[in-house]
Amino acid sequence: MVNNENHSQIHPMTLPLTSLVPGQIASVCAIHVGEALQHRLHAMGFRAGKRVRLIRQAAFRGPLHVRIDSTDIIIRHRDAHCIELRLT
Amino acid sequence: MKRIALLGMPNTGKSTLFNRLTGGSARVGNWPGITVDLLAAKIPVGGAIAELVDLPGIYDLHGYSDDERVVRHFLEEQSIDLLLILVNGVQLERQLVLALQLAELGIPAVLLVNMIDEARSLGLSIDCGKLGAEIELPVVAISAKYGEGRQAMGQTMAHTLLTGGNARPGTAILRLAEDDRIEQRAAALAAQTMRAPLVLPERLTDRLDRLAMHNVLGLPLFFLTMLGVFAGVFWLGEPLQNGMQFLFDAFSTHVLEPALAPAPDLLRGFLIEGLYGGITTVAVFVPVIVLFFLFMALVEDSGYLSRAAYLMDALMARLGLDGRSFVMLLMGFGCNVPALMGTRVMRSRALRLLSMLVIPFSLCSARLQVFLFIIAALFTPWQAPWVLMSLYLMSFTLAFLTALLFKGRRAFRSEEPFVIELPPYRLPTLRQIWARGWMEVRHFLVRASKIIIAGVVLVWLLTHLPAGVAPAGPASYAGMIGHVMQPVLGPLGIDEKLTVALIFGFVAKEVVIGALAVIYGLNGDALTSQIAHSLNWIQAYSFMLFCLIYTPCLSTIATLRSESRSLRYTAFAVAWPLALAWFASFVFFQIASRM
């Protein structure tokens, strides 16, 4: 990624979780889902400011494997699309 | 008696701790107002006996899944003297949220920080004393798997139970608005009490996952592993099976027959050919089933099934299901009943109902016995594995086909999100495998033995009454039933005798071979060769297809009913496989016998 830290602070660049490439890290800035899922995601560690790392994605637009702190999570492409991240 | 409730998030090692505390002596308890089964056991705590209840793993007290509702309901309705709150030490910050929610209920509680061994190996250290002082709860670090911290845990539990611990005026289940405050507190607490290295060391799990979750190699590897499990079960099981058969035969010839020689013919026939023959024919398969459950416990506890869920989700999504449905299908290989109950983790009713519709197509261990028996009689040892594999493939195909056909229906259409945790690989201890395997096996034996004895006795009566008829002949009740059903089952190549076995298979599939033993009045090798003579392979395969697909056993139906709470759905879940079984066997038999 070309952004350096200053650059991203001036132009906060947000992108859905699905746009990360394996190995890339970004932090959660918004979650656009219903209340029930919001709750579950929260409990699993998707909270504002948390750093998320994409480990890998399954073939045929299958689920994503991400890591937050020491928790590994599998999330379906459609659901991951609702999670908005900011590159740091 | 005092009551202790064990609570925690999924994947915290809750069942391992429960098994360790109870020594596997748990029974399904009955709770007023709670519709699901909860395990409970009596355990000694500080010289007195207390009741320990295992509550389902939940993420959140305010969640919307059935499990979360159950826990909420339990906490509100039942009197609890001590709450054991279990958290995974590796994920302390995240899990403290639930612990803090629970602590605010005002019930005396102990916080157990589990998997301290894993935390240590990742370089994490947790200051339990400080944490305890901050949250005003006793905190004990343990490893449920290896028994570390067992003594401190026991003493703390006893002390808290005796003194009423830190009981304070509790709030009712907290409002949602409080959650933000709790989350901030959890983060602050974790920061104060936990020290973690800046970069977590690469774990063995990460290296294994590069292969196991590989986009190309992952799935073939998974199916090879499952194949290996099955091959291992049969390879180890066969000599045991032969040994059992030998012992049963010897007991019959040298003990039973001489002892019963003076008894009247009818009684002797009933006891030897009916009861003994029927039960031992089924019992011969017990070692294979035991091995099977032990291997499944190993695969399940290792964490590999979560990888299977990841690999299969893309396909399952197109069938209106998800990765968890696939895992439950696999669990159904053991027994459909726990697999059906496992769908409780799904929040959407539509997804649950569709998953529960396809799970009964899983070739469970009871059906496996029938197939092993028939395949051994009709096919060469070289053909046998392929025949069995074709049945497993058929089992998956029909489950997928059913999902595909019905996923568009309103009752089965869901938008359920798919978000699950991926636990690291864990090598279960022998003790854990044994506890898990033994629990399943005991459940199976209790269920099977009652039903098999009743089934075998009934079949004997049907085949030998009215008095004086030729056993299982056209004049016996069994013969009459078979005759009546012939217009329906004849076109599938299923004759009168097999028909009676099929009818009893409706109650439980284990009864099928027991029934065959009674119907033919033979057991062991004699029965096998009799069946080889009276059936051709096309009839036998058609019979197996029907057995695989048709109505699951009574326990499965009862579970479908209690889990769905809908008679209409249950009726459909019984009728659809029955229709499909008839159709599949009909097509197979008619085509194969014309070739």
XYZ file of C-alpha atoms in Angstrom:
683
model
C 0.000 0.000 0.000
C 1.263 3.446 -0.851
C -0.359 5.350 1.995
C 1.897 6.502 4.693
C 0.496 7.484 8.039
C 0.244 11.220 7.507
C -1.391 10.801 4.196
C -4.157 8.573 5.536
C -4.889 10.974 8.369
C -5.544 13.819 5.992
C -7.596 11.687 3.633
C -9.075 8.935 5.742
C -9.381 6.142 3.278
C -12.023 3.606 4.098
C -12.682 0.329 2.414
C -14.742 -2.804 3.061
C -13.051 -5.752 4.751
C -13.445 -7.668 1.505
C -10.968 -5.343 -0.227
C -8.019 -6.259 1.942
C -5.357 -8.473 0.469
C -3.972 -11.345 2.531
C -1.514 -10.081 5.137
C -2.875 -6.528 5.083
C -3.979 -4.849 8.317
C -6.598 -2.124 8.813
C -8.721 -0.914 11.690
C -12.473 -1.117 12.092
C -14.262 2.185 11.629
C -17.891 1.226 11.065
C -20.082 -1.848 10.889
C -23.169 -1.601 8.711
C -25.330 -4.505 9.847
C -28.513 -5.128 11.807
C -28.509 -5.034 15.569
C -28.371 -8.798 16.071
C -25.267 -9.306 13.944
C -23.673 -6.157 15.306
C -23.894 -7.760 18.714
C -22.284 -10.986 17.629
C -19.505 -9.184 15.754
C -18.888 -7.012 18.768
C -18.576 -10.018 21.033
C -16.101 -11.569 18.601
C -13.916 -8.479 18.728
C -15.030 -6.334 15.775
C -15.098 -3.019 17.623
C -14.265 0.460 16.454
C -10.523 0.993 16.351
C -9.616 -2.697 16.485
C -6.961 -3.797 14.033
C -8.046 -6.556 11.672
C -5.662 -8.624 9.610
C -6.825 -10.624 6.611
C -5.154 -14.014 6.669
C -6.718 -15.619 3.614
C -9.853 -15.962 1.559
C -11.482 -19.165 0.344
C -11.957 -19.840 -3.361
C -15.160 -18.919 -5.222
C -15.849 -15.876 -3.056
C -15.895 -18.104 -0.030
C -15.450 -16.892 3.536
C -12.559 -14.743 4.792
C -10.172 -15.779 7.526
C -9.276 -12.747 9.649
C -7.432 -12.167 12.899
C -8.210 -9.651 15.638
C -5.739 -9.710 18.514
C -5.431 -13.406 19.269
C -8.821 -14.437 17.912
C -9.173 -15.993 14.468
C -12.526 -15.563 12.783
C -14.149 -16.906 9.656
C -16.656 -14.564 8.089
C -18.697 -14.937 4.926
C -17.873 -12.582 2.055
C -21.312 -10.971 2.162
C -21.060 -10.215 5.884
C -17.464 -9.035 5.641
C -18.543 -6.535 3.017
C -20.545 -4.673 5.691
C -17.454 -4.021 7.784
C -15.802 -0.745 6.915
C -12.097 -0.369 7.644
C -9.620 2.458 7.652
C -6.083 1.863 6.487
C -3.606 2.877 9.114
C -28.546 -28.907 47.601
C -26.546 -25.956 46.304
C -26.553 -25.291 42.587
C -23.518 -24.243 40.544
C -23.870 -23.014 36.958
C -20.986 -23.175 34.483
C -20.998 -20.460 31.854
C -18.710 -19.117 29.172
C -18.244 -18.329 25.524
C -18.020 -21.089 22.917
C -14.471 -22.478 22.513
C -13.391 -21.782 26.067
C -12.995 -25.460 26.954
C -16.259 -25.545 28.836
C -17.084 -29.178 28.147
C -13.541 -30.198 28.997
C -13.841 -28.503 32.373
C -17.304 -29.927 32.906
C -16.022 -33.428 32.182
C -13.061 -32.908 34.472
C -15.259 -31.693 37.335
C -17.866 -34.398 36.928
C -15.779 -37.332 35.751
C -18.237 -37.830 32.899
C -21.098 -38.691 35.224
C -23.487 -36.112 33.819
C -27.135 -36.742 33.150
C -29.624 -34.718 31.187
C -31.500 -32.658 33.721
C -35.071 -31.497 33.616
C -35.709 -27.798 34.142
C -39.115 -26.235 34.392
C -39.653 -23.759 31.606
C -36.457 -24.691 29.763
C -37.166 -26.566 26.564
C -33.673 -27.805 25.804
C -31.656 -30.487 27.540
C -28.973 -29.248 29.899
C -26.362 -31.547 31.351
C -26.120 -31.670 35.122
C -24.108 -33.722 37.598
C -23.610 -33.982 41.319
C -20.087 -33.109 42.393
C -18.393 -32.864 45.792
C -17.440 -29.310 46.732
C -15.727 -28.737 50.055
C -17.221 -31.807 51.688
C -20.787 -31.249 50.518
C -22.534 -32.365 47.364
C -23.555 -29.686 44.894
C -25.253 -29.811 41.541
C -23.265 -28.542 38.583
C -25.213 -27.409 35.503
C -23.540 -26.939 32.134
C -25.135 -23.988 30.345
C -24.722 -23.586 26.564
C -21.768 -21.509 25.377
C -22.848 -17.963 24.533
C -21.158 -14.814 23.261
C -23.377 -12.308 24.860
C -26.077 -12.094 27.520
C -28.092 -9.893 25.198
C -27.806 -11.999 22.065
C -30.598 -13.359 19.965
C -29.784 -17.035 19.419
C -31.789 -19.835 21.023
C -28.839 -20.691 23.239
C -28.556 -17.143 24.491
C -32.267 -17.124 25.274
C -31.917 -20.378 27.200
C -29.098 -19.005 29.337
C -30.941 -15.764 30.039
C -34.028 -17.676 31.006
C -32.066 -20.004 33.262
C -30.322 -17.156 35.062
C -33.614 -15.408 35.633
C -35.753 -18.369 36.685
C -33.478 -20.765 38.585
C -31.831 -20.190 41.918
C -28.053 -20.342 41.503
C -25.664 -20.389 44.448
C -22.461 -20.075 42.460
C -21.646 -18.994 38.942
C -18.488 -20.435 37.422
C -17.509 -18.007 34.689
C -15.031 -19.526 32.287
C -12.925 -17.396 29.958
C -10.189 -18.274 27.510
C -6.989 -16.704 28.824
C -5.675 -16.231 25.283
C -8.621 -13.956 24.466
C -8.996 -12.303 27.844
C -9.951 -8.802 26.747
C -12.744 -9.941 24.462
C -14.121 -12.488 26.873
C -14.027 -10.286 29.939
C -17.048 -8.473 28.521
C -19.282 -11.473 29.088
C -17.677 -12.087 32.483
C -18.376 -8.509 33.554
C -21.965 -8.740 32.299
C -22.403 -11.848 34.407
C -20.644 -10.398 37.437
C -23.149 -7.573 37.552
C -25.981 -10.036 38.151
C -24.934 -10.156 41.790
C -24.751 -13.944 41.958
C -21.688 -15.210 43.877
C -19.187 -16.009 41.164
C -15.696 -17.304 40.483
C -13.819 -16.316 37.342
C -11.789 -19.152 35.856
C -9.114 -18.146 33.365
C -8.729 -21.263 31.256
C -6.126 -22.411 28.717
C -3.399 -20.858 30.776
C -1.031 -23.344 29.132
C -1.820 -21.976 25.663
C -1.533 -18.397 26.887
C 1.887 -19.162 28.316
C 3.122 -20.730 25.121
C 2.081 -17.568 23.246
C 4.066 -15.477 25.726
C 0.987 -14.015 27.431
C 1.011 -13.489 31.163
C -2.029 -12.642 33.264
C -1.991 -11.149 36.749
C -4.946 -12.986 38.252
C -4.560 -11.426 41.696
C -4.790 -7.921 40.312
C -7.658 -8.827 38.030
C -9.539 -10.339 40.968
C -9.004 -7.238 43.098
C -10.266 -5.001 40.314
C -13.450 -6.904 39.546
C -14.009 -8.060 43.137
C -14.308 -11.693 42.187
C -11.991 -14.572 43.046
C -9.947 -15.370 39.912
C -8.168 -18.674 39.335
C -5.948 -19.561 36.382
C -6.470 -23.126 35.207
C -5.875 -25.537 32.385
C -8.984 -27.687 32.199
C -7.230 -29.912 29.710
C -4.178 -30.762 31.794
C -5.687 -30.254 35.260
C -3.431 -27.353 36.194
C -4.871 -25.156 38.973
C -7.347 -27.843 39.934
C -6.702 -27.552 43.664
C -6.923 -23.779 43.828
C -10.129 -23.952 41.806
C -11.681 -26.493 44.191
C -10.755 -24.480 47.285
C -11.999 -21.212 45.825
C -15.267 -22.796 44.737
C -15.830 -24.333 48.169
C -14.988 -21.101 49.956
C -17.215 -18.947 47.762
C -20.071 -21.427 47.993
C -19.782 -21.605 51.779
C -19.511 -17.908 52.487
C -21.865 -16.716 49.811
C -18.820 -14.951 48.408
C -19.311 -11.520 47.081
C -23.090 -11.615 46.819
C -24.376 -8.109 46.350
C -27.627 -6.582 45.280
C -27.671 -7.682 41.666
C -29.180 -5.953 38.752
C -31.507 -7.943 36.547
C -30.100 -8.931 33.162
C -28.474 -5.671 32.160
C -29.758 -3.311 29.584
C -28.019 -3.076 26.247
C -27.027 0.523 26.875
C -24.641 -0.668 29.591
C -22.582 -2.666 27.125
C -20.373 0.187 25.959
C -19.343 0.964 29.495
C -18.575 -2.711 30.108
C -16.530 -2.994 26.935
C -14.385 -0.050 27.919
C -13.875 -1.510 31.354
C -12.887 -4.877 29.902
C -10.310 -3.248 27.637
C -8.874 -1.270 30.530
C -8.750 -4.342 32.782
C -7.014 -6.408 30.141
C -4.469 -3.665 29.584
C -3.716 -3.532 33.310
C -3.506 -7.227 34.024
C -2.257 -8.872 30.858
C 1.132 -8.664 29.253
C 1.445 -9.799 25.674
C 4.379 -9.725 23.272
C 4.048 -7.104 20.542
C 3.967 -9.717 17.859
C 2.452 -13.093 18.588
C 4.842 -15.884 17.649
C 3.835 -17.898 14.622
C 2.056 -20.931 15.880
C 2.108 -24.463 14.568
C -1.565 -23.863 13.799
C -0.649 -21.136 11.307
C 1.729 -23.435 9.510
C -0.777 -26.298 9.412
C -3.536 -24.007 8.188
C -1.480 -22.947 5.200
C -1.993 -26.485 4.009
C -5.344 -27.399 5.567
C -7.052 -24.197 4.389
C -5.272 -24.065 1.049
C -7.565 -23.011 -1.786
C -6.696 -25.992 -3.955
C -5.323 -28.640 -1.617
C -7.598 -28.000 1.364
C -10.654 -29.931 0.240
C -8.892 -32.998 -1.197
C -6.867 -33.149 1.999
C -10.015 -33.007 4.079
C -11.674 -35.854 2.186
C -8.490 -37.904 2.373
C -8.437 -37.368 6.135
C -12.034 -38.509 6.483
C -11.271 -41.493 4.258
C -8.323 -42.266 6.522
C -10.585 -42.134 9.571
C -13.034 -44.577 8.041
C -10.322 -46.877 6.778
C -8.765 -46.852 10.254
C -12.075 -47.702 11.885
C -12.740 -50.670 9.625
C -9.190 -51.945 9.586
C -9.040 -51.941 13.383
C -12.659 -52.976 13.767
C -12.718 -56.105 11.648
C -10.628 -58.385 13.869
C -12.597 -57.188 16.908
C -15.820 -57.923 15.095
C -14.669 -61.439 14.225
C -13.579 -61.985 17.801
C -16.973 -60.950 19.141
C -18.717 -63.252 16.675
C -16.521 -66.145 17.747
C -17.277 -65.544 21.441
C -21.007 -65.229 20.884
C -21.109 -68.437 18.821
C -19.062 -70.331 21.377
C -21.315 -69.161 24.216
C -24.366 -70.278 22.272
C -23.064 -73.766 21.379
C -21.322 -74.583 24.641
C -23.470 -72.860 27.249
C -26.832 -71.663 26.018
C -27.920 -74.646 23.941
C -27.009 -77.338 26.519
C -28.555 -75.265 29.314
C -31.816 -74.774 27.459
C -32.040 -78.310 26.074
C -34.804 -79.355 28.485
C -36.936 -76.271 27.735
C -39.965 -76.523 25.435
C -39.201 -75.987 21.743
C -41.057 -72.718 21.440
C -39.363 -71.169 24.489
C -35.941 -72.407 23.401
C -36.474 -71.020 19.919
C -37.565 -67.698 21.338
C -34.575 -67.413 23.647
C -31.854 -68.669 21.307
C -32.960 -67.740 17.787
C -35.031 -64.779 18.836
C -33.523 -62.904 21.728
C -29.924 -64.153 21.697
C -29.549 -64.324 17.919
C -31.126 -60.940 17.364
C -29.171 -59.115 20.022
C -25.779 -60.663 19.292
C -26.111 -59.964 15.571
C -26.330 -56.293 16.481
C -23.807 -56.482 19.329
C -21.083 -57.767 16.997
C -20.933 -54.278 15.505
C -20.440 -52.509 18.811
C -16.593 -52.468 18.603
C -16.746 -50.793 15.185
C -19.169 -48.218 16.522
C -17.001 -47.580 19.585
C -13.941 -47.034 17.389
C -15.965 -44.836 15.103
C -17.048 -42.542 17.924
C -13.522 -42.404 19.331
C -12.120 -41.335 15.962
C -14.900 -38.781 15.473
C -14.166 -37.374 18.934
C -10.519 -37.011 17.924
C -11.384 -35.166 14.705
C -13.946 -32.980 16.420
C -11.791 -31.990 19.389
C -8.789 -31.246 17.177
C -10.508 -28.195 15.671
C -10.246 -29.558 12.130
C -14.008 -29.397 11.553
C -13.942 -25.586 11.684
C -11.529 -25.755 8.742
C -14.042 -27.975 6.955
C -16.698 -25.335 7.574
C -14.424 -22.722 5.988
C -13.649 -24.858 2.968
C -17.247 -25.890 2.324
C -19.067 -22.640 3.033
C -18.909 -21.300 -0.518
C -20.664 -24.430 -1.788
C -23.061 -24.634 1.152
C -24.076 -20.987 0.660
C -25.257 -21.861 -2.840
C -27.411 -24.592 -1.284
C -29.014 -22.159 1.149
C -26.960 -23.614 4.029
C -23.642 -22.680 5.608
C -20.374 -24.163 6.808
C -21.904 -25.112 10.125
C -24.607 -27.141 8.383
C -21.834 -29.123 6.722
C -20.139 -29.790 10.046
C -23.456 -30.968 11.479
C -23.890 -33.301 8.489
C -20.522 -34.807 9.393
C -21.509 -35.097 13.040
C -24.614 -36.911 11.820
C -22.333 -39.745 10.700
C -22.179 -40.710 14.350
C -25.795 -40.175 15.285
C -28.338 -37.820 13.754
C -29.838 -36.812 17.103
C -26.938 -34.744 18.542
C -26.302 -33.323 15.071
C -29.881 -32.028 14.961
C -29.452 -30.485 18.395
C -26.177 -28.907 17.278
C -28.100 -26.630 14.904
C -29.152 -24.599 17.944
C -26.186 -22.324 17.387
C -27.962 -20.949 14.309
C -30.103 -17.955 14.966
C -32.279 -18.011 11.877
C -35.112 -20.474 12.173
C -35.249 -20.915 8.405
C -31.602 -21.993 8.260
C -32.077 -24.308 11.198
C -35.109 -25.952 9.620
C -33.333 -26.472 6.290
C -30.256 -27.903 8.055
C -32.446 -30.207 10.113
C -34.180 -31.355 6.942
C -30.910 -32.566 5.403
C -29.138 -33.956 8.485
C -31.210 -37.170 8.580
C -29.648 -38.132 5.217
C -26.319 -38.510 7.041
C -25.344 -42.143 7.057
C -25.392 -42.658 10.819
C -23.601 -45.442 12.662
C -26.815 -47.451 13.020
C -27.294 -47.514 9.245
C -23.602 -48.282 8.913
C -24.152 -51.561 10.776
C -26.864 -52.585 8.338
C -24.655 -51.798 5.359
C -21.572 -53.519 6.768
C -23.655 -56.605 7.330
C -25.318 -56.695 3.907
C -22.188 -55.689 2.019
C -20.213 -58.464 3.712
C -22.860 -60.963 2.593
C -23.243 -59.880 -1.031
C -19.969 -58.320 -2.162
C -16.346 -59.431 -2.315
C -13.849 -57.842 0.108
C -12.447 -55.924 -2.881
C -15.808 -54.466 -3.838
C -16.940 -53.763 -0.278
C -15.163 -50.419 0.374
C -16.376 -49.015 -2.945
C -19.957 -50.060 -2.300
C -19.841 -48.421 1.111
C -18.262 -45.298 -0.330
C -21.022 -45.076 -2.942
C -23.552 -45.038 -0.105
C -21.706 -42.218 1.673
C -21.601 -40.271 -1.589
C -25.306 -40.922 -2.052
C -25.901 -39.650 1.472
C -24.197 -36.317 0.659
C -25.794 -36.059 -2.778
C -29.297 -36.455 -1.396
C -28.673 -33.979 1.415
C -27.374 -31.407 -1.080
C -30.144 -32.147 -3.572
C -32.799 -31.725 -0.895
C -31.330 -28.395 0.204
C -31.176 -27.226 -3.415
C -34.805 -28.176 -4.030
C -36.195 -26.478 -0.953
C -33.891 -23.538 -0.271
C -36.172 -21.180 -2.225
C -39.240 -21.950 -0.105
C -40.230 -19.170 2.221
C -39.920 -21.336 5.318
C -36.285 -22.171 4.460
C -34.987 -18.906 3.039
C -32.549 -17.164 5.347
C -30.126 -14.287 5.391
C -28.285 -15.641 8.397
C -24.764 -14.281 8.609
C -21.899 -16.748 8.816
C -19.308 -15.666 11.346
C -17.543 -18.301 13.417
C -14.433 -18.524 15.488
C -11.498 -20.546 14.250
C -9.896 -22.247 17.248
C -6.246 -23.281 17.049
C -5.536 -26.975 16.518
C -5.495 -28.813 19.766
C -4.300 -32.318 20.318
C -6.916 -33.738 22.663
C -5.547 -35.726 25.573
C -6.345 -39.422 25.701
C -8.513 -38.652 28.683
C -10.573 -36.189 26.649
C -11.038 -38.560 23.723
C -11.976 -41.303 26.087
C -14.507 -39.119 27.945
C -16.120 -37.918 24.728
C -16.097 -41.285 23.039
C -17.387 -43.082 26.086
C -20.242 -40.616 26.572
C -21.400 -41.151 22.988
C -21.015 -44.874 23.242
C -22.953 -45.114 26.483
C -25.735 -43.047 24.997
C -25.767 -45.304 21.966
C -25.758 -48.510 24.003
C -28.565 -47.446 26.310
C -30.729 -46.322 23.436
C -29.878 -49.252 21.224
C -30.201 -51.988 23.810
C -33.722 -51.050 24.877
C -35.017 -50.636 21.357
C -33.203 -53.664 20.003
C -34.530 -55.992 22.690
C -38.072 -54.733 22.234
C -37.737 -54.848 18.446
C -36.265 -58.333 18.385
C -39.000 -59.694 20.667
C -41.712 -58.120 18.526
C -40.236 -59.476 15.308
C -40.059 -62.937 16.818
C -43.700 -62.767 17.847
C -44.776 -61.549 14.412
C -42.833 -64.270 12.633
C -43.993 -67.120 14.923
C -47.658 -66.257 15.482
C -50.365 -67.385 15.034
C -49.199 -70.556 16.804
C -48.047 -73.420 14.597
C -47.171 -71.497 11.421
C -43.879 -71.967 9.609
C -41.549 -69.270 11.014
C -41.773 -66.122 8.884
C -43.849 -68.098 6.372
C -46.716 -66.610 4.376
C -49.233 -67.556 7.110
C -47.410 -65.735 9.930
C -48.323 -62.178 10.786
C -44.991 -61.011 9.394
C -45.712 -62.852 6.156
C -49.139 -61.223 5.926
C -47.704 -57.743 6.473
C -45.046 -58.408 3.859
C -47.715 -59.637 1.451
C -49.855 -56.532 1.914
C -46.862 -54.278 1.268
C -45.698 -56.151 -1.835
C -47.471 -53.929 -4.401
C -45.525 -50.982 -3.012
C -42.125 -52.548 -2.246
C -42.078 -55.340 -4.855
C -41.103 -52.946 -7.672
C -38.015 -52.054 -5.614
C -36.912 -55.685 -5.399
C -37.700 -55.793 -1.675
C -39.344 -59.122 -0.790
C -41.732 -60.009 2.056
C -38.995 -60.846 4.542
C -36.992 -57.707 3.946
C -40.207 -55.707 4.203
C -40.678 -56.749 7.817
C -37.078 -55.761 8.608
C -37.668 -52.390 6.959
C -40.793 -51.751 8.989
C -38.808 -52.298 12.166
C -36.032 -50.120 10.855
C -38.501 -47.284 11.154
C -38.154 -47.573 14.932
C -34.360 -47.810 14.863
C -31.998 -48.855 12.119
C -30.051 -51.120 14.479
C -33.101 -53.353 14.648
C -32.911 -54.136 10.914
C -30.175 -56.758 11.149
C -31.465 -58.043 14.470
C -34.790 -58.505 12.726
C -33.167 -60.300 9.783
C -31.508 -62.725 12.211
C -34.857 -63.487 13.804
C -36.761 -63.671 10.533
C -34.343 -66.209 9.048
C -33.870 -67.911 12.419
C -30.108 -67.839 11.907
C -27.135 -65.830 13.029
C -23.455 -65.387 12.288
C -22.083 -66.967 9.137
C -25.215 -69.027 8.588
C -27.306 -65.870 8.332
C -24.814 -64.198 6.030
C -24.765 -67.106 3.597
C -28.549 -67.476 3.727
C -28.907 -63.809 2.758
C -26.305 -64.195 0.026
C -28.418 -67.028 -1.426
C -31.807 -65.395 -1.201
C -30.867 -61.964 -2.590
C -28.981 -60.797 -5.645
C -26.737 -57.749 -5.477
C -29.268 -55.502 -7.201
C -31.950 -56.314 -4.619
C -29.451 -55.867 -1.822
C -28.286 -52.485 -3.067
C -31.865 -51.333 -3.595
C -32.640 -52.418 -0.021
C -29.620 -50.498 1.267
C -30.600 -47.395 -0.694
C -34.046 -47.532 0.828
C -32.555 -48.023 4.314
C -30.222 -45.073 3.794
C -32.841 -42.617 2.677
C -36.147 -43.490 4.280
C -37.573 -42.130 7.467
C -34.977 -41.634 10.176
C -35.426 -43.553 13.427
C -38.030 -42.661 16.043
C -35.485 -40.777 18.189
C -34.623 -38.600 15.220
C -38.288 -37.912 14.546
C -38.846 -37.035 18.199
C -35.852 -34.676 18.059
C -37.095 -33.074 14.841
C -40.400 -32.502 16.547
C -39.001 -31.079 19.788
C -36.418 -28.872 18.067
C -38.756 -27.504 15.402
C -41.794 -27.348 17.677
C -43.858 -27.857 14.548
C -45.901 -30.911 13.719
C -46.287 -29.846 10.109
C -42.551 -29.527 9.605
C -41.949 -32.881 11.305
C -44.531 -34.575 9.091
C -42.803 -33.110 6.056
C -39.354 -34.138 7.304
C -40.651 -37.706 7.598
C -42.649 -37.860 4.363
C -40.062 -36.337 2.019
C -37.266 -38.866 2.690
C -39.805 -41.703 2.513
C -40.939 -40.582 -0.933
C -37.342 -40.008 -2.019
C -36.305 -43.461 -0.756
C -39.017 -45.153 -2.739
C -38.219 -43.195 -5.873
C -34.444 -43.737 -5.671
C -34.742 -47.473 -5.012
C -37.370 -47.828 -7.736
C -35.233 -46.095 -10.335
C -32.112 -48.023 -9.312
C -33.801 -51.421 -9.227
C -35.729 -51.013 -12.456
C -32.716 -49.788 -14.410
C -30.110 -52.121 -12.873
C -32.229 -55.246 -13.284
C -32.812 -54.476 -16.980
C -29.136 -54.057 -17.767
